[in-house]
Amino acid sequence: MPSMRSIKRRKESVQSTQQITKAMKLVATVKLQKARAGVEANAPYFEALYKTICSILSKTWDLDNRFLKKDGDGKKAVLVMSSNRGLAGGYNTNIVKLVDSYGFDKEKTLIYGLGRKGIEGLRRKGYNVDWDESDIINAPLYNDCIAITKNLMERFDSGEIDEIYVAYTDFQNTVTHVPTLRKIIPLSKEDFQVDGSGESEADQNLQMNYGMSSSGIERDMVIFGAVMDHYHPEVKILNEIIPKYITNIIYGAFLEAIASENAARMQAMDSATENAQDMISSLELQYNRARQGSITQELTEIVAGAEALT
């Protein structure tokens, strides 16, 4: 049995670790609340972009646009959003597994790393990390997403890459975080839920929930479309709005990833704190048993000594 001194030292060490895990849990909780507020604030802008593209595509099914072209056989770029720190359970491991299990050709796949843990994991798997901007993940700004989109669009337009994906963790609640791989270029009309009537799913949701409709705007588009059909203004509109849509997807993925990271870290630190408390209780029991055994031994020696004197 360990000595009382060693048990006491180990108990003090575990208590010190428990204080650290408690503090990390509190920090992660505050960051999670901030990230969730960002996700909610970004939703109306994304909805407006989505609805506008749906409205245009519903009337331009045969439109030839560079963002809607068929997939090629060239290189693929994957934005991988992970964290720069560990102690977040399986958060980073799950992202690496997701990308590796998708079936990408490692020779034709360029990793855009946004988080050191994901970069390290994919390098061990044999992937080529073409771009490392891990510092962005600490506090992503919308301007950062604009710069990323511009970089990707230039390489896409030049033919250097044919497809662009983003790998992130979708935040559903504090317990559930789903690793997600989403293709953002080229776009498909199936990505935008438009029914045969030309009314987008977003329009239907607005009509149902808020009594709003874009029918007036759509009528104007039909009227002016008949006059301006020769000039195809939809092409110019899509060329302007789709990069903003892609930028917002990347920004939204950032917010989801940060929320998921902090939720995962909060859970991991909560479990670590509980485990530390269990260890402290176990060590206290061992200490009491050792103390009781020491007292019993001393009493036995005293009684034996007294008997020897008589």
Short mmCIF file of C-alpha atoms in Angstrom, two decimals:
data_model
loop_
_atom_site.label_atom_id
_atom_site.label_comp_id
_atom_site.label_asym_id
_atom_site.label_seq_id
_atom_site.Cartn_x
_atom_site.Cartn_y
_atom_site.Cartn_z
CA MET A 1 0.00 0.00 0.00
CA PRO A 2 1.34 3.50 -0.85
CA SER A 3 2.49 5.62 2.04
CA MET A 4 0.31 8.37 3.48
CA ARG A 5 2.75 10.99 2.23
CA SER A 6 2.63 9.80 -1.38
CA ILE A 7 -1.17 9.56 -1.32
CA LYS A 8 -1.42 13.12 0.05
CA ARG A 9 0.94 14.46 -2.63
CA ARG A 10 -1.02 12.75 -5.39
CA LYS A 11 -4.29 14.10 -4.02
CA GLU A 12 -2.89 17.65 -4.03
CA SER A 13 -1.72 17.19 -7.63
CA VAL A 14 -5.17 16.00 -8.76
CA GLN A 15 -6.85 18.91 -6.94
CA SER A 16 -4.56 21.35 -8.75
CA THR A 17 -5.45 19.75 -12.10
CA GLN A 18 -9.15 19.92 -11.21
CA GLN A 19 -8.90 23.67 -10.66
CA ILE A 20 -7.38 24.05 -14.14
CA THR A 21 -10.10 21.97 -15.81
CA LYS A 22 -12.80 23.96 -14.02
CA ALA A 23 -11.29 27.22 -15.28
CA MET A 24 -10.98 25.88 -18.84
CA LYS A 25 -14.61 24.78 -18.76
CA LEU A 26 -15.74 28.27 -17.73
CA VAL A 27 -13.67 29.89 -20.49
CA ALA A 28 -15.05 27.47 -23.09
CA THR A 29 -18.61 28.18 -21.91
CA VAL A 30 -18.19 31.94 -22.39
CA LYS A 31 -16.63 31.46 -25.86
CA LEU A 32 -19.43 29.06 -26.83
CA GLN A 33 -22.10 31.61 -25.97
CA LYS A 34 -20.31 34.24 -28.05
CA ALA A 35 -19.96 31.87 -31.02
CA ARG A 36 -23.64 30.89 -30.88
CA ALA A 37 -24.61 34.55 -30.92
CA GLY A 38 -22.49 34.97 -34.06
CA VAL A 39 -24.20 32.02 -35.77
CA GLU A 40 -27.64 33.48 -35.03
CA ALA A 41 -26.62 36.96 -36.20
CA ASN A 42 -25.30 35.60 -39.52
CA ALA A 43 -28.45 33.59 -40.34
CA PRO A 44 -30.61 36.43 -41.83
CA TYR A 45 -27.88 37.52 -44.27
CA PHE A 46 -27.28 33.97 -45.44
CA GLU A 47 -31.03 33.45 -45.86
CA ALA A 48 -31.30 36.59 -48.02
CA LEU A 49 -28.44 35.45 -50.29
CA TYR A 50 -29.88 31.96 -50.57
CA LYS A 51 -33.36 33.29 -51.42
CA THR A 52 -32.00 35.63 -54.10
CA ILE A 53 -30.05 32.89 -55.85
CA CYS A 54 -33.09 30.58 -55.68
CA SER A 55 -35.22 33.27 -57.28
CA ILE A 56 -32.75 33.77 -60.14
CA LEU A 57 -32.17 30.08 -60.79
CA SER A 58 -35.90 29.37 -60.82
CA LYS A 59 -36.13 31.44 -64.03
CA THR A 60 -32.77 30.60 -65.59
CA TRP A 61 -32.60 26.81 -65.64
CA ASP A 62 -30.44 26.78 -68.78
CA LEU A 63 -28.12 29.58 -67.69
CA ASP A 64 -24.46 28.92 -68.48
CA ASN A 65 -22.39 30.16 -65.56
CA ARG A 66 -18.81 29.43 -64.51
CA PHE A 67 -19.93 28.57 -60.99
CA LEU A 68 -22.43 25.98 -62.25
CA LYS A 69 -20.17 24.04 -64.60
CA LYS A 70 -19.73 20.30 -64.35
CA ASP A 71 -17.09 18.75 -62.16
CA GLY A 72 -13.64 18.34 -63.68
CA ASP A 73 -10.86 15.85 -63.18
CA GLY A 74 -8.31 18.34 -61.89
CA LYS A 75 -7.16 19.13 -58.38
CA LYS A 76 -9.47 19.63 -55.44
CA ALA A 77 -9.02 22.17 -52.66
CA VAL A 78 -10.29 21.35 -49.17
CA LEU A 79 -10.62 24.00 -46.46
CA VAL A 80 -10.09 22.08 -43.22
CA MET A 81 -11.27 23.85 -40.07
CA SER A 82 -9.89 22.42 -36.85
CA SER A 83 -8.36 23.98 -33.74
CA ASN A 84 -4.90 25.13 -32.71
CA ARG A 85 -5.21 23.49 -29.29
CA GLY A 86 -6.11 20.07 -28.01
CA LEU A 87 -8.10 19.10 -24.92
CA ALA A 88 -11.31 19.05 -26.96
CA GLY A 89 -12.18 15.37 -26.98
CA GLY A 90 -12.42 13.91 -30.48
CA TYR A 91 -13.10 17.25 -32.18
CA ASN A 92 -9.92 17.40 -34.27
CA THR A 93 -9.62 13.65 -34.80
CA ASN A 94 -13.13 13.46 -36.25
CA ILE A 95 -12.36 16.15 -38.87
CA VAL A 96 -9.18 14.35 -39.96
CA LYS A 97 -11.05 11.04 -40.20
CA LEU A 98 -13.84 12.67 -42.22
CA VAL A 99 -11.47 14.11 -44.85
CA ASP A 100 -9.38 10.95 -45.04
CA SER A 101 -12.40 8.66 -45.41
CA TYR A 102 -13.99 10.68 -48.24
CA GLY A 103 -11.79 9.09 -50.87
CA PHE A 104 -9.81 12.08 -52.11
CA ASP A 105 -6.84 11.38 -54.35
CA LYS A 106 -3.95 12.62 -52.18
CA GLU A 107 -1.92 13.54 -55.25
CA LYS A 108 -4.71 15.81 -56.54
CA THR A 109 -5.89 17.27 -53.23
CA LEU A 110 -4.67 20.57 -51.79
CA ILE A 111 -5.35 21.17 -48.12
CA TYR A 112 -6.13 24.70 -47.01
CA GLY A 113 -5.33 24.37 -43.31
CA LEU A 114 -7.22 26.45 -40.77
CA GLY A 115 -6.08 24.94 -37.48
CA ARG A 116 -2.78 23.28 -36.56
CA LYS A 117 -4.28 20.07 -35.19
CA GLY A 118 -6.04 19.25 -38.45
CA ILE A 119 -2.93 20.10 -40.47
CA GLU A 120 -0.76 17.83 -38.34
CA GLY A 121 -3.23 14.96 -38.63
CA LEU A 122 -3.60 15.23 -42.41
CA ARG A 123 0.15 15.53 -42.95
CA ARG A 124 0.57 12.26 -41.09
CA LYS A 125 -1.99 10.77 -43.46
CA GLY A 126 0.11 11.87 -46.46
CA TYR A 127 -1.87 14.90 -47.68
CA ASN A 128 -0.25 17.98 -49.18
CA VAL A 129 -0.90 21.09 -47.06
CA ASP A 130 -0.74 23.86 -49.65
CA TRP A 131 -1.83 26.74 -47.44
CA ASP A 132 -1.56 27.25 -43.67
CA GLU A 133 -3.47 30.10 -42.05
CA SER A 134 -4.04 28.59 -38.62
CA ASP A 135 -4.02 31.94 -36.83
CA ILE A 136 -7.31 32.90 -38.49
CA ILE A 137 -9.24 30.24 -36.57
CA ASN A 138 -8.51 31.98 -33.26
CA ALA A 139 -10.68 34.99 -34.15
CA PRO A 140 -12.02 34.81 -37.72
CA LEU A 141 -13.28 38.01 -39.33
CA TYR A 142 -15.51 38.39 -42.36
CA ASN A 143 -12.63 40.12 -44.17
CA ASP A 144 -10.57 36.95 -43.69
CA CYS A 145 -13.29 34.98 -45.45
CA ILE A 146 -13.34 37.50 -48.31
CA ALA A 147 -9.58 37.04 -48.76
CA ILE A 148 -9.93 33.23 -48.69
CA THR A 149 -12.73 33.34 -51.25
CA LYS A 150 -10.73 35.63 -53.54
CA ASN A 151 -7.75 33.28 -53.38
CA LEU A 152 -9.90 30.24 -54.16
CA MET A 153 -11.78 31.98 -56.98
CA GLU A 154 -8.54 33.03 -58.67
CA ARG A 155 -7.24 29.47 -58.62
CA PHE A 156 -10.64 28.14 -59.74
CA ASP A 157 -10.88 30.60 -62.66
CA SER A 158 -7.32 29.80 -63.74
CA GLY A 159 -8.16 26.09 -63.87
CA GLU A 160 -5.65 25.18 -61.17
CA ILE A 161 -8.43 23.60 -59.12
CA ASP A 162 -11.78 22.24 -60.30
CA GLU A 163 -13.59 21.64 -57.03
CA ILE A 164 -13.59 23.33 -53.64
CA TYR A 165 -14.75 21.73 -50.40
CA VAL A 166 -14.97 22.91 -46.82
CA ALA A 167 -14.61 20.51 -43.89
CA TYR A 168 -15.91 21.76 -40.56
CA THR A 169 -17.91 20.63 -37.54
CA ASP A 170 -21.58 21.55 -37.63
CA PHE A 171 -22.84 22.74 -34.24
CA GLN A 172 -26.30 21.39 -33.43
CA ASN A 173 -26.33 21.68 -29.65
CA THR A 174 -23.87 21.53 -26.76
CA VAL A 175 -23.82 17.73 -26.96
CA THR A 176 -24.08 17.05 -30.70
CA HIS A 177 -21.43 18.28 -33.16
CA VAL A 178 -21.42 16.69 -36.62
CA PRO A 179 -18.25 16.65 -38.79
CA THR A 180 -19.38 17.92 -42.20
CA LEU A 181 -17.77 17.99 -45.64
CA ARG A 182 -19.50 20.35 -48.07
CA LYS A 183 -18.74 21.07 -51.72
CA ILE A 184 -19.01 24.80 -52.38
CA ILE A 185 -17.68 24.96 -55.96
CA PRO A 186 -18.98 24.13 -58.49
CA LEU A 187 -22.52 24.80 -57.35
CA SER A 188 -25.41 22.60 -58.37
CA LYS A 189 -28.99 23.65 -58.83
CA GLU A 190 -29.85 20.83 -56.46
CA ASP A 191 -28.11 22.87 -53.75
CA PHE A 192 -30.93 25.40 -54.05
CA GLN A 193 -34.36 23.95 -53.36
CA VAL A 194 -36.52 25.44 -56.10
CA ASP A 195 -39.84 23.84 -56.97
CA GLY A 196 -41.58 23.84 -60.32
CA SER A 197 -43.59 26.98 -59.56
CA GLY A 198 -40.38 29.00 -59.35
CA GLU A 199 -40.87 29.70 -55.65
CA SER A 200 -37.90 28.83 -53.52
CA GLU A 201 -38.14 26.90 -50.29
CA ALA A 202 -36.84 29.99 -48.52
CA ASP A 203 -39.75 32.00 -49.96
CA GLN A 204 -42.22 29.38 -48.74
CA ASN A 205 -40.70 29.45 -45.25
CA LEU A 206 -40.89 33.24 -45.12
CA GLN A 207 -44.49 33.16 -46.28
CA MET A 208 -45.43 30.52 -43.71
CA ASN A 209 -43.56 31.98 -40.75
CA TYR A 210 -43.73 35.70 -41.32
CA GLY A 211 -46.41 36.27 -43.97
CA MET A 212 -43.75 37.65 -46.32
CA SER A 213 -43.37 36.95 -50.02
CA SER A 214 -41.08 38.07 -52.81
CA SER A 215 -43.82 37.74 -55.44
CA GLY A 216 -43.68 41.46 -56.19
CA ILE A 217 -39.97 41.29 -56.86
CA GLU A 218 -40.46 38.17 -58.97
CA ARG A 219 -43.13 39.90 -61.11
CA ASP A 220 -40.73 42.78 -61.71
CA MET A 221 -38.04 40.33 -62.71
CA VAL A 222 -40.37 38.67 -65.20
CA ILE A 223 -41.35 42.03 -66.74
CA PHE A 224 -37.82 43.34 -67.02
CA GLY A 225 -36.52 39.91 -67.99
CA ALA A 226 -38.61 40.02 -71.16
CA VAL A 227 -37.02 43.33 -72.13
CA MET A 228 -33.47 42.55 -70.99
CA ASP A 229 -33.40 38.92 -72.04
CA HIS A 230 -30.99 39.70 -74.86
CA TYR A 231 -28.39 41.05 -72.43
CA HIS A 232 -28.70 38.25 -69.81
CA PRO A 233 -28.30 40.40 -66.69
CA GLU A 234 -28.70 37.23 -64.60
CA VAL A 235 -25.15 36.21 -65.50
CA LYS A 236 -23.75 39.43 -64.11
CA ILE A 237 -25.94 39.18 -61.01
CA LEU A 238 -24.84 35.61 -60.30
CA ASN A 239 -21.19 36.52 -60.88
CA GLU A 240 -21.55 39.19 -58.21
CA ILE A 241 -23.71 37.39 -55.69
CA ILE A 242 -22.31 33.84 -55.75
CA PRO A 243 -18.85 34.86 -54.43
CA LYS A 244 -20.65 36.62 -51.57
CA TYR A 245 -22.69 33.47 -51.01
CA ILE A 246 -19.50 31.36 -50.92
CA THR A 247 -17.85 33.85 -48.56
CA ASN A 248 -20.82 33.58 -46.25
CA ILE A 249 -20.71 29.78 -46.34
CA ILE A 250 -17.05 29.91 -45.26
CA TYR A 251 -17.81 32.48 -42.57
CA GLY A 252 -20.74 30.43 -41.31
CA ALA A 253 -18.53 27.32 -41.25
CA PHE A 254 -16.02 29.28 -39.16
CA LEU A 255 -18.69 30.19 -36.64
CA GLU A 256 -20.06 26.64 -36.51
CA ALA A 257 -16.54 25.22 -36.07
CA ILE A 258 -15.69 27.60 -33.23
CA ALA A 259 -18.97 26.86 -31.46
CA SER A 260 -18.37 23.11 -31.85
CA GLU A 261 -14.78 23.38 -30.64
CA ASN A 262 -15.74 25.21 -27.47
CA ALA A 263 -18.69 22.91 -26.83
CA ALA A 264 -16.41 19.89 -27.23
CA ARG A 265 -13.80 21.44 -24.93
CA MET A 266 -16.48 22.32 -22.39
CA GLN A 267 -17.67 18.70 -22.38
CA ALA A 268 -14.11 17.35 -22.18
CA MET A 269 -13.22 19.63 -19.27
CA ASP A 270 -16.46 18.80 -17.50
CA SER A 271 -15.67 15.09 -17.79
CA ALA A 272 -12.09 15.72 -16.66
CA THR A 273 -13.35 17.65 -13.62
CA GLU A 274 -15.72 14.82 -12.68
CA ASN A 275 -12.97 12.24 -13.16
CA ALA A 276 -10.66 14.30 -10.97
CA GLN A 277 -13.31 14.42 -8.27
CA ASP A 278 -13.67 10.63 -8.45
CA MET A 279 -9.89 10.25 -8.10
CA ILE A 280 -9.85 12.63 -5.13
CA SER A 281 -12.58 10.61 -3.41
CA SER A 282 -10.67 7.38 -4.08
CA LEU A 283 -7.43 8.87 -2.77
CA GLU A 284 -9.18 10.15 0.34
CA LEU A 285 -10.44 6.63 0.97
CA GLN A 286 -6.93 5.21 0.48
CA TYR A 287 -5.49 7.87 2.77
CA ASN A 288 -8.01 7.12 5.52
CA ARG A 289 -7.35 3.39 5.22
CA ALA A 290 -3.59 3.96 5.37
CA ARG A 291 -4.03 6.26 8.37
CA GLN A 292 -6.29 3.75 10.08
CA GLY A 293 -3.76 0.99 9.40
CA SER A 294 -0.95 3.14 10.80
CA ILE A 295 -2.92 3.87 13.98
CA THR A 296 -3.82 0.22 14.38
CA GLN A 297 -0.18 -0.77 13.97
CA GLU A 298 0.92 1.78 16.58
CA LEU A 299 -1.71 0.55 19.02
CA THR A 300 -0.64 -3.04 18.43
CA GLU A 301 2.99 -2.12 19.10
CA ILE A 302 2.06 -0.23 22.29
CA VAL A 303 -0.03 -3.18 23.59
CA ALA A 304 2.74 -5.62 22.70
CA GLY A 305 5.31 -3.46 24.48
CA ALA A 306 3.13 -3.16 27.58
CA GLU A 307 2.62 -6.92 27.68
CA ALA A 308 6.36 -7.46 27.39
CA LEU A 309 6.98 -5.28 30.47
CA THR A 310 4.55 -7.25 32.64
#
